XYZ file of C-alpha atoms in Angstrom:
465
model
C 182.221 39.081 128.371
C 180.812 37.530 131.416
C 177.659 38.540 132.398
C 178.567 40.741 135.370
C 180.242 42.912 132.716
C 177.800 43.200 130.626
C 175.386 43.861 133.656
C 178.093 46.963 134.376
C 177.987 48.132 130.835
C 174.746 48.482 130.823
C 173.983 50.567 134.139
C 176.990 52.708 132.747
C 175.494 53.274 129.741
C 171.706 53.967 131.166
C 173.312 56.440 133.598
C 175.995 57.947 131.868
C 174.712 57.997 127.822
C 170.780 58.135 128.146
C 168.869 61.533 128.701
C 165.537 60.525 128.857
C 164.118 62.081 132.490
C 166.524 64.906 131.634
C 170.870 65.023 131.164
C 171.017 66.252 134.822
C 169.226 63.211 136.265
C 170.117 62.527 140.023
C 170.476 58.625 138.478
C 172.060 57.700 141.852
C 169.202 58.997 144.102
C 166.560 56.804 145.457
C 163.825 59.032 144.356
C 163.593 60.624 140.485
C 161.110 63.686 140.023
C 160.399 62.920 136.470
C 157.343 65.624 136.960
C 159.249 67.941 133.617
C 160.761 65.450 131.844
C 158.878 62.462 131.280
C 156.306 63.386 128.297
C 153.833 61.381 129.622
C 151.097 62.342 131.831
C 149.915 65.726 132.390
C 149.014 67.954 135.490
C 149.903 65.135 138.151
C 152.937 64.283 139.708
C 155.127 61.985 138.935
C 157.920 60.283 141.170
C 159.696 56.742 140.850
C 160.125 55.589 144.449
C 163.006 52.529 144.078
C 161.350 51.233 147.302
C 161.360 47.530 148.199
C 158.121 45.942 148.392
C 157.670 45.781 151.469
C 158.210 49.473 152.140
C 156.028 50.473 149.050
C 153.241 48.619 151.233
C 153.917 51.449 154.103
C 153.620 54.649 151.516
C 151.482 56.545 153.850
C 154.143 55.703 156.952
C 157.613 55.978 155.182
C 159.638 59.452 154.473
C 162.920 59.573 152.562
C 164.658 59.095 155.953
C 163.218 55.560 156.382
C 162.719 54.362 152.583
C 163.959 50.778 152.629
C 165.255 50.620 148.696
C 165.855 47.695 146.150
C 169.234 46.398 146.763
C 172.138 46.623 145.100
C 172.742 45.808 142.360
C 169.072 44.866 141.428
C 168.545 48.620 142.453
C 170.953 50.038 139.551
C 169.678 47.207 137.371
C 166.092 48.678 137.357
C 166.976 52.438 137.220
C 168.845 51.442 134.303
C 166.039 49.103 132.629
C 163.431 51.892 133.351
C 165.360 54.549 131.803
C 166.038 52.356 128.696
C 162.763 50.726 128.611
C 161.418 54.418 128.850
C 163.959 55.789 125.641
C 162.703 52.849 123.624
C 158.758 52.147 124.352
C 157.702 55.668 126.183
C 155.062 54.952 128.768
C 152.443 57.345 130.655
C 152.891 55.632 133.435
C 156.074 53.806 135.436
C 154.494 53.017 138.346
C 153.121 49.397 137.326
C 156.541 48.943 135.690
C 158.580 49.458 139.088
C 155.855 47.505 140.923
C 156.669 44.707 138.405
C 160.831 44.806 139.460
C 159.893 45.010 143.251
C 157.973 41.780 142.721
C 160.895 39.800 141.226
C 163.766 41.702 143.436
C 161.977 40.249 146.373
C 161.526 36.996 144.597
C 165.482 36.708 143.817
C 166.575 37.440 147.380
C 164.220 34.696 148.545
C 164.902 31.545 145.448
C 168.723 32.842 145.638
C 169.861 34.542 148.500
C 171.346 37.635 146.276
C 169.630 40.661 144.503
C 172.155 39.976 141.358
C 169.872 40.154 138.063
C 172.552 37.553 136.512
C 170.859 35.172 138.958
C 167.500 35.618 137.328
C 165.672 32.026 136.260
C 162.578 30.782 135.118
C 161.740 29.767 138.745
C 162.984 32.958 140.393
C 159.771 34.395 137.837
C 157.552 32.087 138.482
C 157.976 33.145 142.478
C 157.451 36.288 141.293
C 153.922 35.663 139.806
C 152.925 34.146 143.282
C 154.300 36.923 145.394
C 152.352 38.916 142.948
C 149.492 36.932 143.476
C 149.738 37.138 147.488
C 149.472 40.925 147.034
C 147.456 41.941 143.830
C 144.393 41.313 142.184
C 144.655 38.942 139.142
C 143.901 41.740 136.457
C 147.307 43.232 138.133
C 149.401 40.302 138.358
C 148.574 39.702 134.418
C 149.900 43.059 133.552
C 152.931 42.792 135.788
C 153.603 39.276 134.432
C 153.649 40.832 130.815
C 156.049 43.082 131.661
C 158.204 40.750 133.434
C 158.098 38.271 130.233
C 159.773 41.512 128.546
C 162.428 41.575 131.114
C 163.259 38.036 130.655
C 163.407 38.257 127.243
C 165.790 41.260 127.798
C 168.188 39.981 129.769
C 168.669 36.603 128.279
C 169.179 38.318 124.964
C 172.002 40.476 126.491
C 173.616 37.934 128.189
C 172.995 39.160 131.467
C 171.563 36.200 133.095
C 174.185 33.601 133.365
C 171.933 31.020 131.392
C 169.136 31.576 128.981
C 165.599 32.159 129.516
C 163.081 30.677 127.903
C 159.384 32.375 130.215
C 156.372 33.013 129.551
C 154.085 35.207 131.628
C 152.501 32.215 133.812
C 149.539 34.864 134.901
C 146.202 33.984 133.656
C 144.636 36.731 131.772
C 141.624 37.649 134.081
C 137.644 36.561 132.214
C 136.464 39.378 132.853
C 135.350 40.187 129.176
C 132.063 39.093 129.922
C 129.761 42.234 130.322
C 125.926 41.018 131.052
C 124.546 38.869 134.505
C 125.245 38.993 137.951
C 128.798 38.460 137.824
C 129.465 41.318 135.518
C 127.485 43.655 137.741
C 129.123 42.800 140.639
C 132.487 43.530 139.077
C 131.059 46.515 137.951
C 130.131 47.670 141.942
C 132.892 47.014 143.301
C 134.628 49.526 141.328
C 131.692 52.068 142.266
C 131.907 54.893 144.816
C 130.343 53.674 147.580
C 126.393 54.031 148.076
C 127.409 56.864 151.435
C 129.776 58.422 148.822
C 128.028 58.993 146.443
C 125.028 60.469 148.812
C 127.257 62.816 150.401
C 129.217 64.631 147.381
C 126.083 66.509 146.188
C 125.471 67.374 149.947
C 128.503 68.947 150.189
C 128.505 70.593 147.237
C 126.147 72.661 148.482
C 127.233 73.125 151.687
C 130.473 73.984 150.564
C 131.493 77.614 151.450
C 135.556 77.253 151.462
C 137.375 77.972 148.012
C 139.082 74.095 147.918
C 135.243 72.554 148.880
C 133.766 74.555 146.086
C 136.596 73.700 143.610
C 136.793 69.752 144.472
C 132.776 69.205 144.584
C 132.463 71.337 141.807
C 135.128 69.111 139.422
C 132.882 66.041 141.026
C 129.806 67.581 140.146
C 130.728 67.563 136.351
C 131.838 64.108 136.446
C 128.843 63.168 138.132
C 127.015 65.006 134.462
C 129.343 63.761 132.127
C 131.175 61.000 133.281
C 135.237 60.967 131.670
C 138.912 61.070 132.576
C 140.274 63.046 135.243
C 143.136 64.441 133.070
C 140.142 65.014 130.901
C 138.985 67.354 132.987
C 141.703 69.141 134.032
C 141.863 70.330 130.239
C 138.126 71.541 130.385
C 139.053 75.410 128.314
C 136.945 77.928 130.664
C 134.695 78.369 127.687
C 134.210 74.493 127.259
C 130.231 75.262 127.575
C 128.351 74.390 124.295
C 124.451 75.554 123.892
C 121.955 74.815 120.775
C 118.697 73.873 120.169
C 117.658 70.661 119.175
C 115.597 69.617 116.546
C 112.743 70.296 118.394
C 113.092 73.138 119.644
C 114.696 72.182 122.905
C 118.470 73.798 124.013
C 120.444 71.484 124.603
C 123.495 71.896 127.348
C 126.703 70.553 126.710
C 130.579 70.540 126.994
C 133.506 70.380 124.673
C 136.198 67.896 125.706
C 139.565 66.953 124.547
C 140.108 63.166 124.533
C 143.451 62.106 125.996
C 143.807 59.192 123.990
C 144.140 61.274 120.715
C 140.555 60.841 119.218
C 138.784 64.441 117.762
C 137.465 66.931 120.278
C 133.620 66.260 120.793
C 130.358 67.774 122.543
C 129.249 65.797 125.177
C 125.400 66.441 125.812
C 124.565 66.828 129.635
C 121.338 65.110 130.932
C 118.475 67.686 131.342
C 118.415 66.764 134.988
C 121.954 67.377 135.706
C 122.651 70.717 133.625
C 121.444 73.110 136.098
C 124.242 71.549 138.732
C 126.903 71.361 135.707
C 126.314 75.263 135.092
C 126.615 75.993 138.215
C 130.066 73.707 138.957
C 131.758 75.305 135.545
C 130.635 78.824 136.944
C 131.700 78.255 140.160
C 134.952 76.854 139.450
C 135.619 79.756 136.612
C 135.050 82.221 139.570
C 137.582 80.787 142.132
C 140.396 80.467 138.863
C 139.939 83.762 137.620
C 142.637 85.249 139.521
C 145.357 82.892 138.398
C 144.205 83.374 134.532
C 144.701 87.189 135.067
C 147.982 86.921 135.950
C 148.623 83.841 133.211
C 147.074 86.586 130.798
C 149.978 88.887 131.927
C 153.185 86.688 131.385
C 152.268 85.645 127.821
C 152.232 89.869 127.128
C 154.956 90.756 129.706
C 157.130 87.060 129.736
C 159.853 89.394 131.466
C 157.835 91.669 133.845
C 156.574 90.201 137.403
C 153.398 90.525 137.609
C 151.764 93.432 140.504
C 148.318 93.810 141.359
C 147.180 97.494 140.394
C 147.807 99.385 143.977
C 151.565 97.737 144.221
C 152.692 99.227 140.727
C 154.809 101.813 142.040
C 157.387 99.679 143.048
C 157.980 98.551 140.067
C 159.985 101.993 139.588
C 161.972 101.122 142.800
C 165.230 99.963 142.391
C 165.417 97.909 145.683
C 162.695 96.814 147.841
C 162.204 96.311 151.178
C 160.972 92.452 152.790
C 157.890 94.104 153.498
C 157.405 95.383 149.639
C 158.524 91.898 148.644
C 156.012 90.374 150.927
C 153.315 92.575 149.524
C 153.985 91.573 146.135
C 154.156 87.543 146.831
C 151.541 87.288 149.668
C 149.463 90.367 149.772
C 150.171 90.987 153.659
C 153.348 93.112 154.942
C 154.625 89.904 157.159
C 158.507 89.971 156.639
C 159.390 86.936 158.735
C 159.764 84.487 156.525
C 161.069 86.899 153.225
C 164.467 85.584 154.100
C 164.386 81.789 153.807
C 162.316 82.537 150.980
C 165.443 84.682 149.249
C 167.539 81.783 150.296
C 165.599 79.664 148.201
C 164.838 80.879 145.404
C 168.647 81.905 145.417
C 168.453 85.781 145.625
C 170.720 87.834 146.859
C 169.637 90.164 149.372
C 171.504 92.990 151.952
C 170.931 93.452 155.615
C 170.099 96.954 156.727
C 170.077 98.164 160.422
C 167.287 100.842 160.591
C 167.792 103.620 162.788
C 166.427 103.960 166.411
C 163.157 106.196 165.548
C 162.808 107.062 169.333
C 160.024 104.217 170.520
C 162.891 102.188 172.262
C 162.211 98.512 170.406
C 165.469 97.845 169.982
C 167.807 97.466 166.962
C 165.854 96.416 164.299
C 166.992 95.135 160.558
C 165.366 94.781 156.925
C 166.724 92.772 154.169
C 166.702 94.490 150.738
C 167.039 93.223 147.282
C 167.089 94.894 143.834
C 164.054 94.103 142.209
C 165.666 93.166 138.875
C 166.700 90.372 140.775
C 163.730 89.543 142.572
C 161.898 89.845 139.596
C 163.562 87.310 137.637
C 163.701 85.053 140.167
C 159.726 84.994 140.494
C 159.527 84.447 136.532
C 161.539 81.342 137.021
C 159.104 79.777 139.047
C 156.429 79.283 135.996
C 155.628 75.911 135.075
C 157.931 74.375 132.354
C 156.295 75.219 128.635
C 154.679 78.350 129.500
C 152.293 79.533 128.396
C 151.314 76.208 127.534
C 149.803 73.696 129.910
C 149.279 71.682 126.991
C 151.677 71.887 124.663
C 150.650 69.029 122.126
C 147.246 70.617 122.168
C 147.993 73.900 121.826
C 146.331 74.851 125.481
C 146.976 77.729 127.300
C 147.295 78.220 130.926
C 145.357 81.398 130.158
C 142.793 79.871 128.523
C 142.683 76.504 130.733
C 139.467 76.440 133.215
C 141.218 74.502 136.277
C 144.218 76.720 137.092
C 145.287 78.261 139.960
C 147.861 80.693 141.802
C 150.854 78.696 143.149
C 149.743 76.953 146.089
C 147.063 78.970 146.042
C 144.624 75.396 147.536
C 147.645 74.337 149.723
C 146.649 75.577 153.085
C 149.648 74.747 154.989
C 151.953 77.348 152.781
C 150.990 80.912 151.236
C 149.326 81.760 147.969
C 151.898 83.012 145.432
C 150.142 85.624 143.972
C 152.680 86.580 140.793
C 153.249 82.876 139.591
C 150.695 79.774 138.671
C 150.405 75.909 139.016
C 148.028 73.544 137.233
C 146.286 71.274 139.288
C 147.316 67.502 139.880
C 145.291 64.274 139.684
C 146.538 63.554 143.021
C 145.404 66.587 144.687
C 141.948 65.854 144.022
C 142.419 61.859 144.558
C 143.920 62.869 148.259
C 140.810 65.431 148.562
C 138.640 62.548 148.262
C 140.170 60.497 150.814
C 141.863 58.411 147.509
C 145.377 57.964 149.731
C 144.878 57.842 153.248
C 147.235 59.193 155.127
C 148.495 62.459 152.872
C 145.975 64.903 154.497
C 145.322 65.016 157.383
C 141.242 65.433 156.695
C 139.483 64.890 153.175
C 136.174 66.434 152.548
C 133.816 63.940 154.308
C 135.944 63.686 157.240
C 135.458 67.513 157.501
C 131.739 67.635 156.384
C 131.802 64.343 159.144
C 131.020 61.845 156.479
C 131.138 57.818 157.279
C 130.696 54.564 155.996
C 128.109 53.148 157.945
C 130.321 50.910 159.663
C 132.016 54.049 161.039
C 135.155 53.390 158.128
C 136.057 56.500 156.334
C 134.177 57.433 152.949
C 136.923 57.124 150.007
C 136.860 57.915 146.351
C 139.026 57.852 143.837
C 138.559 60.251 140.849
C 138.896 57.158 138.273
C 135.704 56.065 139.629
C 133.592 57.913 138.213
């Protein structure tokens, strides 16, 4: 076989044969939501954008209309890779892994005028590495060298580069294992929130008086007390508080976290100075989620009844109900505009009725009614995947879980769902902070009017802390 064919037998067999991110996998579309089925990382996100790199450079400027992808066939070539690199050594994370194939795409249009991986060399990798180099920090380019090694290795053992490779990653491993003097601490603050940031967070904290300020200075508040993981956090059970007295006499204040990494639950003691603002952050955040553990609480005893706040009940004895019913239950207000796009979709099937002339003159006037079997069912379908778990590998609960909410309940562009629930996302609090310009229009120190005493705007990423 030459190694075009085998090139073609493999893309078949990635998109036809493999399942991992799902059997229905849009393989063919520039843009996989791997959110349900990759079993990697929880509560965040998760999207492969096949983007060239010079588009990936413009992510806060480019929408799917103007995504510039990989070409062909490198493009196929790394869906395919991905998906079989992701069925045989599962990751948590892709996105260093398709930052690695954007590097040498670019690097094999320039060395050989083609984006064919059967055109692959050592020197097309080595001007990889250096475009690397002209766009990442060393520590980067390492790991995307290591992963390009693997690729090598791959497709010379295939036979899908028309001559052996023989490449080693030609990225030096950064020295950065040295941990005391100057050098180490300046590593160390660059990494650090910024001396402005890290004044203003417990400023607004308390200032804040909007449920999304409370919630995201509140999760900031107990990292600032007990410093771990993000994802961490977003597991925090809403009784995570521990309290005991010491040895001494003393109570001690802490809370019980659930490692990511695998390692035992543990109490993590909180600072005497800090437990008074850690109280309050785990109180405050256990008041704005109550809501959306209420009605968690009521799927896992009614998984096939939609969930109605006391006063609506009634309907539930209704056979069909009106937009404004329907917009009761969903939204709390009677506001029937937009019941209909919503029907549409969701996919329920609703009726037009003309209503009669009741004398005021407004003109003929319609309702759309569905039954509310159907309505019902289609609201139940829009719980997260593994309910009532949010953590199925640990056992958690969403009713249980301290950092839930309603859906969309802390998007302020679109409606709080009030029947259905969402867990929250890494990247909602990272674009909060002012983590990726660009996705919001204001984070929290641009509204509190926060800046960087240059007059820059004050970002932080949650990984900071």
């Amino acid at each position: 076989f030459s190694s075009e064919e085998v090139l073609f037998d493999f893309i078949n067999m990635a998109k036809n044969d493999l399942e991992i991110f799902g059997k229905d996998l849009l393989f063919d579309s520039n843009i996989w939501d791997i959110t349900e089925t990759n079993p990697g990382k929880q509560n965040t996100r998760q999207n492969i954008i096949f983007s060239n790199l010079e588009c990936s450079k413009e992510f806060n400027k480019f929408t799917i209309d103007n995504l510039i992808p990989l070409k062909e066939p490198f493009l196929s070539f790394t869906k395919a890779y991905l998906r079989y690199k992701q069925a045989m050594e599962p990751v948590k994370s892709l996105v260093p892994l398709i930052t690695s194939m954007r590097l040498l795409e670019q690097a094999l249009i320039e060395m050989t005028q083609t984006a064919n991986p059967v055109n692959i060399t050592t020197d097309v990798l080595n001007r990889a590495i250096a475009i690397g180099k002209e766009n990442f920090t060393d520590a980067v380019v390492y790991r995307q060298g290591a992963f390009l090694q693997k690729v090598a290795q791959f497709i010379s053992e295939k036979r899908i580069s028309k001559i052996p490779i023989d490449w080693k990653n030609s990225a030096k491993r950064p020295n950065d294992a040295q941990r005391v003097g100057k050098k180490a601490d300046d590593r160390r603050n660059e990494k650090m929130p910024s001396k402005r940031a890290l004044e203003a967070l417990p400023e607004i904290f308390f200032k804040a008086t909007e449920p999304k300020d409370i919630l995201i200075t509140s999760i900031i508040a107990i990292l600032f007390g007990a410093p771990n993981r993000i994802g961490e956090v977003l597991l925090l059970q809403e009784y995570c508080e521990v309290i005991q007295k010491s040895s001494d006499g003393k109570e001690q204040y802490g809370l019980r976290w659930y490692p990511e990494k695998g390692a035992e639950p543990m109490v993590k003691w909180i600072i005497p100075s800090m437990v008074d603002v850690v109280k309050k952050a785990i109180n405050q955040i256990r008041e704005q989620t109550k809501e959306a553990r209420k009605v968690s609480k009521w799927y896992e005893t009614n998984p096939k009844s939609l969930y109605l706040v006391e006063e609506l009940e009634y309907l539930r004895l209704k056979k069909t109900i009106t937009s404004k019913e329907a917009s009761l239950i969903l939204f709390g207000i009677e506001d029937s505009r937009s019941i209909v796009s919503f029907y549409k979709t969701l996919g329920v099937k609703y009726n037009i009725e003309n209503i009669k002339d009741d004398g005021y003159k407004r003109g003929p006037r319609r309702r759309a009614l569905v039954l509310f079997d159907d309505f019902e069912k289609a609201i139940i379908n829009l719980l997260p995947k593994n309910f009532p778990y949010i953590n199925k590998e640990k056992g958690f609960k969403y009713s249980e879980t301290l950092l839930i909410q309603r859906l969309n309940e802390y998007n302020y562009q679109k409606s709080t769902l009030i029947p259905s629930i969402d867990y929250f996302s890494i990247g909602f609090i990272n674009d909060a902070l002012g983590g990726r310009k660009g996705i919001f229009k204001f984070s929290i120190f641009e509204k509190f009017g926060y800046k960087e005493p240059d007059g820059s705007p004050v970002k932080v990423t949650t990984h900071q802390f």
